[in-house]
Short mmCIF file of C-alpha atoms in Angstrom, two decimals:
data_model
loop_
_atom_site.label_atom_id
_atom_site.label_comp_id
_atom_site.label_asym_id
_atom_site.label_seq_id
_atom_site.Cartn_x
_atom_site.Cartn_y
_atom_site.Cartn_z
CA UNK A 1 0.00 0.00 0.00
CA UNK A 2 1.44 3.52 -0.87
CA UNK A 3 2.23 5.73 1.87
CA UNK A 4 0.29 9.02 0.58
CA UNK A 5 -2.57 8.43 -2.26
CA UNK A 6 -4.42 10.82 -3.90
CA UNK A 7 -6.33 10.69 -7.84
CA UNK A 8 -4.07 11.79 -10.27
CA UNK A 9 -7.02 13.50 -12.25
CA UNK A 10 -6.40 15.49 -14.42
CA UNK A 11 -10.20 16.86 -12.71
CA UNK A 12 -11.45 19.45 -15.52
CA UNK A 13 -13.66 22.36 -13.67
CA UNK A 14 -15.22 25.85 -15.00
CA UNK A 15 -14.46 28.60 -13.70
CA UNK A 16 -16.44 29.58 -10.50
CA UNK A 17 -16.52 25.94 -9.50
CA UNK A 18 -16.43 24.23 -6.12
CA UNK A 19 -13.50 20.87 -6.37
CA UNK A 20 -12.69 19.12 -3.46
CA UNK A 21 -9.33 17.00 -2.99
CA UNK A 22 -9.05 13.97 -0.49
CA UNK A 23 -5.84 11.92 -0.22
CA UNK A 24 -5.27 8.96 2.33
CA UNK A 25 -2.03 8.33 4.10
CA UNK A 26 -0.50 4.70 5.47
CA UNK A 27 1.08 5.75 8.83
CA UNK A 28 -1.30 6.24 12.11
CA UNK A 29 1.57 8.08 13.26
CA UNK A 30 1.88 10.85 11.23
CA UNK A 31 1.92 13.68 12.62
CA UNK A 32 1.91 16.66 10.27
CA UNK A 33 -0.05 17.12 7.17
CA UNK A 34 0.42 20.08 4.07
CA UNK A 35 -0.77 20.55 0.75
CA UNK A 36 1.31 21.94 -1.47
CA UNK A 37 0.96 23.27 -4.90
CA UNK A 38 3.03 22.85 -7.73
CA UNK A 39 3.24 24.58 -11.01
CA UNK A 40 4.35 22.92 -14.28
CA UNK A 41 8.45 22.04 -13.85
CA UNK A 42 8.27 24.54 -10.85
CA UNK A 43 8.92 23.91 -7.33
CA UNK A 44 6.48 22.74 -4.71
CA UNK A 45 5.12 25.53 -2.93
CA UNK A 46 3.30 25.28 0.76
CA UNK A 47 -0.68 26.18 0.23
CA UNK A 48 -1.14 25.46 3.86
CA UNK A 49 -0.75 23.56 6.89
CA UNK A 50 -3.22 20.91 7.47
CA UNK A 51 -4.92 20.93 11.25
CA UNK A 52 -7.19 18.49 13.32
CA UNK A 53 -9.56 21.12 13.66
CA UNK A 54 -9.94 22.12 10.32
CA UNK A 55 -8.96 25.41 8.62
CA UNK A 56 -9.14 28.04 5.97
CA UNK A 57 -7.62 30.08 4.38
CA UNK A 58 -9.51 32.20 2.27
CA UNK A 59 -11.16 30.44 -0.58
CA UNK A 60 -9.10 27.35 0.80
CA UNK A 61 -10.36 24.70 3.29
CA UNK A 62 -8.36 21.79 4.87
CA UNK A 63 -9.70 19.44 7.19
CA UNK A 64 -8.05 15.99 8.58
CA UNK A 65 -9.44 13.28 9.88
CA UNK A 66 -7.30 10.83 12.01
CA UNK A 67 -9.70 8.38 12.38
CA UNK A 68 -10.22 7.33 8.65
CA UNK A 69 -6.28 8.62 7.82
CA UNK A 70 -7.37 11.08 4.88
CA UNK A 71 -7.08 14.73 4.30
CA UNK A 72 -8.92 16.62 2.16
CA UNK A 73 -8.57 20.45 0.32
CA UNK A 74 -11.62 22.11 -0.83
CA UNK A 75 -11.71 25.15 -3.60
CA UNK A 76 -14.56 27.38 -3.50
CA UNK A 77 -14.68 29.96 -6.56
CA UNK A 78 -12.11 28.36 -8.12
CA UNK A 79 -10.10 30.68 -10.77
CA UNK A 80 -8.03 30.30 -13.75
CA UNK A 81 -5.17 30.67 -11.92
CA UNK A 82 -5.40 27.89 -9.25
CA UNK A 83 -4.75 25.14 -12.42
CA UNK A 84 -1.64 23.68 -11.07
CA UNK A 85 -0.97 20.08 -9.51
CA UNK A 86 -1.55 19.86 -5.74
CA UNK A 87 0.03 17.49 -3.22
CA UNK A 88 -0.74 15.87 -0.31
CA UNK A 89 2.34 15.54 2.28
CA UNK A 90 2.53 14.23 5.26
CA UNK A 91 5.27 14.41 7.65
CA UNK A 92 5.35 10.65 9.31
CA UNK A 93 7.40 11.69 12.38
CA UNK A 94 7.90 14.24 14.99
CA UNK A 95 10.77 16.32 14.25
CA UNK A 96 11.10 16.26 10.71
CA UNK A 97 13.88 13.78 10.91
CA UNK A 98 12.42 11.30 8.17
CA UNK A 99 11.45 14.11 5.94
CA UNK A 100 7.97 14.61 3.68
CA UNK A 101 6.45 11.74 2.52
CA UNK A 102 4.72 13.18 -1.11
CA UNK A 103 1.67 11.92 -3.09
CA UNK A 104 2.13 11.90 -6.82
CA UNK A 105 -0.28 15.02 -6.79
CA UNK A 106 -3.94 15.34 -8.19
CA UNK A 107 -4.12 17.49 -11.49
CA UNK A 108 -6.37 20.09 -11.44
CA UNK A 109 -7.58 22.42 -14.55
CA UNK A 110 -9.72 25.92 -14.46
CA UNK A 111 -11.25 25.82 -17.57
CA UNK A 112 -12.96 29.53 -19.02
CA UNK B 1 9.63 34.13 -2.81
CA UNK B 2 11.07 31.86 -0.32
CA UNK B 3 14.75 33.02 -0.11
CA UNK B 4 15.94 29.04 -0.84
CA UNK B 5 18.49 29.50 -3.46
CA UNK B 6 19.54 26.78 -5.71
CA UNK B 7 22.70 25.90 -7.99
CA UNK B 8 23.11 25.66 -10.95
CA UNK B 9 19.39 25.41 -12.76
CA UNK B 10 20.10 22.71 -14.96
CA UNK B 11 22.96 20.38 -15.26
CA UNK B 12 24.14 17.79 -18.39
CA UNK B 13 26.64 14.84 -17.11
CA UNK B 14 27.33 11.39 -18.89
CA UNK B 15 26.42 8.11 -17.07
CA UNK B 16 29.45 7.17 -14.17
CA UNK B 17 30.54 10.92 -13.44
CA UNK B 18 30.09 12.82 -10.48
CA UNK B 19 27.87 15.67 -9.57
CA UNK B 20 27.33 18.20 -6.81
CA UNK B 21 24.17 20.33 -6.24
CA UNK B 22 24.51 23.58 -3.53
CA UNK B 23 21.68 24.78 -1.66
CA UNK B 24 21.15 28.25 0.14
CA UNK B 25 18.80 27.60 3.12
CA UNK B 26 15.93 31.05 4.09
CA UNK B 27 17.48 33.08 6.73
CA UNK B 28 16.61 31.97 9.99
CA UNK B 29 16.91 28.36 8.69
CA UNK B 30 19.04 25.40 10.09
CA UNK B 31 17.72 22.33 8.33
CA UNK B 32 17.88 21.06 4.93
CA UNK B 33 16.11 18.45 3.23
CA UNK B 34 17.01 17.31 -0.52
CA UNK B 35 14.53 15.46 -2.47
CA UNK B 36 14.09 13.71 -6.31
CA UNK B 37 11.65 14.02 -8.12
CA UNK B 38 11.43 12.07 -11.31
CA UNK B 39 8.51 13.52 -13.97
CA UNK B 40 5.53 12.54 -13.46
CA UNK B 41 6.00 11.84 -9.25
CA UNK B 42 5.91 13.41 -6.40
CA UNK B 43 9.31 14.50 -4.47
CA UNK B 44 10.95 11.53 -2.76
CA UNK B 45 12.65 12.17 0.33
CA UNK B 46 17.03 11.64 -0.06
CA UNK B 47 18.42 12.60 3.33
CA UNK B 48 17.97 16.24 5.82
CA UNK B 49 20.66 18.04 7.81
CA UNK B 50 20.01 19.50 10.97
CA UNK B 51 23.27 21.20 12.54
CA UNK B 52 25.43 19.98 10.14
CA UNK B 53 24.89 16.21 10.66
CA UNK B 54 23.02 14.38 8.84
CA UNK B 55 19.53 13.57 10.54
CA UNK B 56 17.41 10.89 8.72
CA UNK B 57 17.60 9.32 5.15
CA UNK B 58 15.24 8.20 2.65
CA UNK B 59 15.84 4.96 0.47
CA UNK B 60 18.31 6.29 -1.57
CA UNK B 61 22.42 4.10 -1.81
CA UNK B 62 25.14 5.61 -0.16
CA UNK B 63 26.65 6.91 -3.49
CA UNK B 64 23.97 10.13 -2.78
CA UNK B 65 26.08 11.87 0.32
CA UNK B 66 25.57 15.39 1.42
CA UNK B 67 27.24 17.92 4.06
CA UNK B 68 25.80 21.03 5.46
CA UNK B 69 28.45 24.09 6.70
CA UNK B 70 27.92 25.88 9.22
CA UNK B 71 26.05 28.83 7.88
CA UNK B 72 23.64 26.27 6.99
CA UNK B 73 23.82 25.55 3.31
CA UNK B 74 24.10 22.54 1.63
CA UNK B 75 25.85 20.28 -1.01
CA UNK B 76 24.11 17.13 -2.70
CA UNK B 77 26.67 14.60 -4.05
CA UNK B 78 26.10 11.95 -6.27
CA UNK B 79 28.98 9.41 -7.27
CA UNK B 80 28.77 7.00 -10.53
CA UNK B 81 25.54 9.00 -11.97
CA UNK B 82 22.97 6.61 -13.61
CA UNK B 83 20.53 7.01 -16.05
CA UNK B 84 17.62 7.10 -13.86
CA UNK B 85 19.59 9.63 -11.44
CA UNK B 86 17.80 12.15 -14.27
CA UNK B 87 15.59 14.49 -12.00
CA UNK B 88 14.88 17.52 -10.37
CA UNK B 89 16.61 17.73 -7.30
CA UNK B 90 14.72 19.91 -4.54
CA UNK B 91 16.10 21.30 -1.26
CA UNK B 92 13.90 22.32 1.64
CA UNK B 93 14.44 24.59 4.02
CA UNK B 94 13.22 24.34 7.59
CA UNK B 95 13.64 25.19 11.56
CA UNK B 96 13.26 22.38 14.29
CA UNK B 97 13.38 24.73 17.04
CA UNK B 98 10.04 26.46 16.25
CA UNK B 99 7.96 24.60 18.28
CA UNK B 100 6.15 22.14 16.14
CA UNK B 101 6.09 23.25 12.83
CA UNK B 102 7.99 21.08 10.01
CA UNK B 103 6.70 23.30 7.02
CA UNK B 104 9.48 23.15 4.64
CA UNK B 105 10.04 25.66 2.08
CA UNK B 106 11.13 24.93 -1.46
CA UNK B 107 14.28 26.35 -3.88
CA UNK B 108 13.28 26.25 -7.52
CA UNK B 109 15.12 23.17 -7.90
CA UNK B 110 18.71 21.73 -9.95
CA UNK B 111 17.58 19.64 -12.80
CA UNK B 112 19.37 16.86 -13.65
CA UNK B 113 19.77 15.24 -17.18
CA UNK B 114 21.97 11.69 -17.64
CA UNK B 115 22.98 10.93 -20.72
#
């Protein structure tokens, strides 16, 4: 079983849309959880941190659930500009020390 | 921008040389994590430095070795180069005295062709 898995996609959405993400991870002891974004043959970049109770960040919503081991990332409004591969990372120790485990990202496209 | 700096951009060796990758970690910074990632995956963890020591590795052979100096930037090394060592190579910045945040922060990346 893979560590982090989320649908590749590609998941094709107009404009104005609401698309929702959810990824699983392997480890009950995980301990930190991100989504990142990442822009064709561009870096990763952090979108946000992922907490137990849930957050936004503007038109951005995270949530975790420890009991069923998934996270999810929800898009309201969603604009041209948010087309971009997003990642679901989980950090599967305290400390850091054995790095961020990565899915293979879920493909997302804005379409006019 | 997050202040990670990366060199060089892109890189061209044969198969069996030897190649070096430098990292820049953001100011205020003392960990470093290198990655791979291969087209088409997601980033897959090589080893992090924390205080100059090396301080957890992925599964990755020992011919990928690393340092960190003390104003905490990095090298990547990587003896007898493959054809499948053809990549982008990430490093991550990070602090592990912040309490209990492990967000890492991204350079733009070295990549890597084999040939």
């Amino acid at each position: 079983r893979k560590e982090v898995e989320q649908d590749p996609g590609p998941f094709n959405v107009p404009e104005g849309a609401t698309v929702a993400f959810n990824c699983t991870y392997s480890n009950s002891a995980s301990q930190s959880f991100f989504w990142y974004r990442q822009d064709c043959r561009k870096e990763p970049k952090l979108l946000m941190s992922v907490y137990s109770s849930g957050n936004e960040d503007g038109r951005f919503t995270a949530q975790l659930n420890r009991a069923s081991q998934y996270i999810s990332l929800l898009i309201r409004d969603s604009k041209l500009s948010d087309s971009a591969t997003y990642l679901c990372v989980v950090n599967m120790a305290g400390g850091g020390a054995d790095g961020l485990t990565f899915g293979k990202g879920t493909h997302l496209i804005i379409q006019p | 921008e997050t202040g990670v700096t990366q060199s060089p951009t892109h890189l061209i060796k044969t198969r069996g040389q030897q190649v070096t990758l430098r990292c820049s970690s953001q100011s205020g910074h003392n960990t470093v994590s290198w990655y791979q990632q291969a087209l088409g995956q997601g980033p897959q963890f090589i080893f992090q430095y924390y205080r100059e020591e090396e301080n957890g590795r992925g599964n990755f052979p020992p011919r990928f070795s690393g340092l960190q100096f003390p104003n905490y930037s990095s090298e990547l090394n990587v003896n007898a180069l493959e054809l499948d060592d053809s990549a982008l190579y990430l490093c991550a910045s990070s602090s592990l005295d912040r309490g209990l945040s492990y967000e890492q922060y991204f350079g733009p990346g070295t990549r890597l062709t084999v040939t």
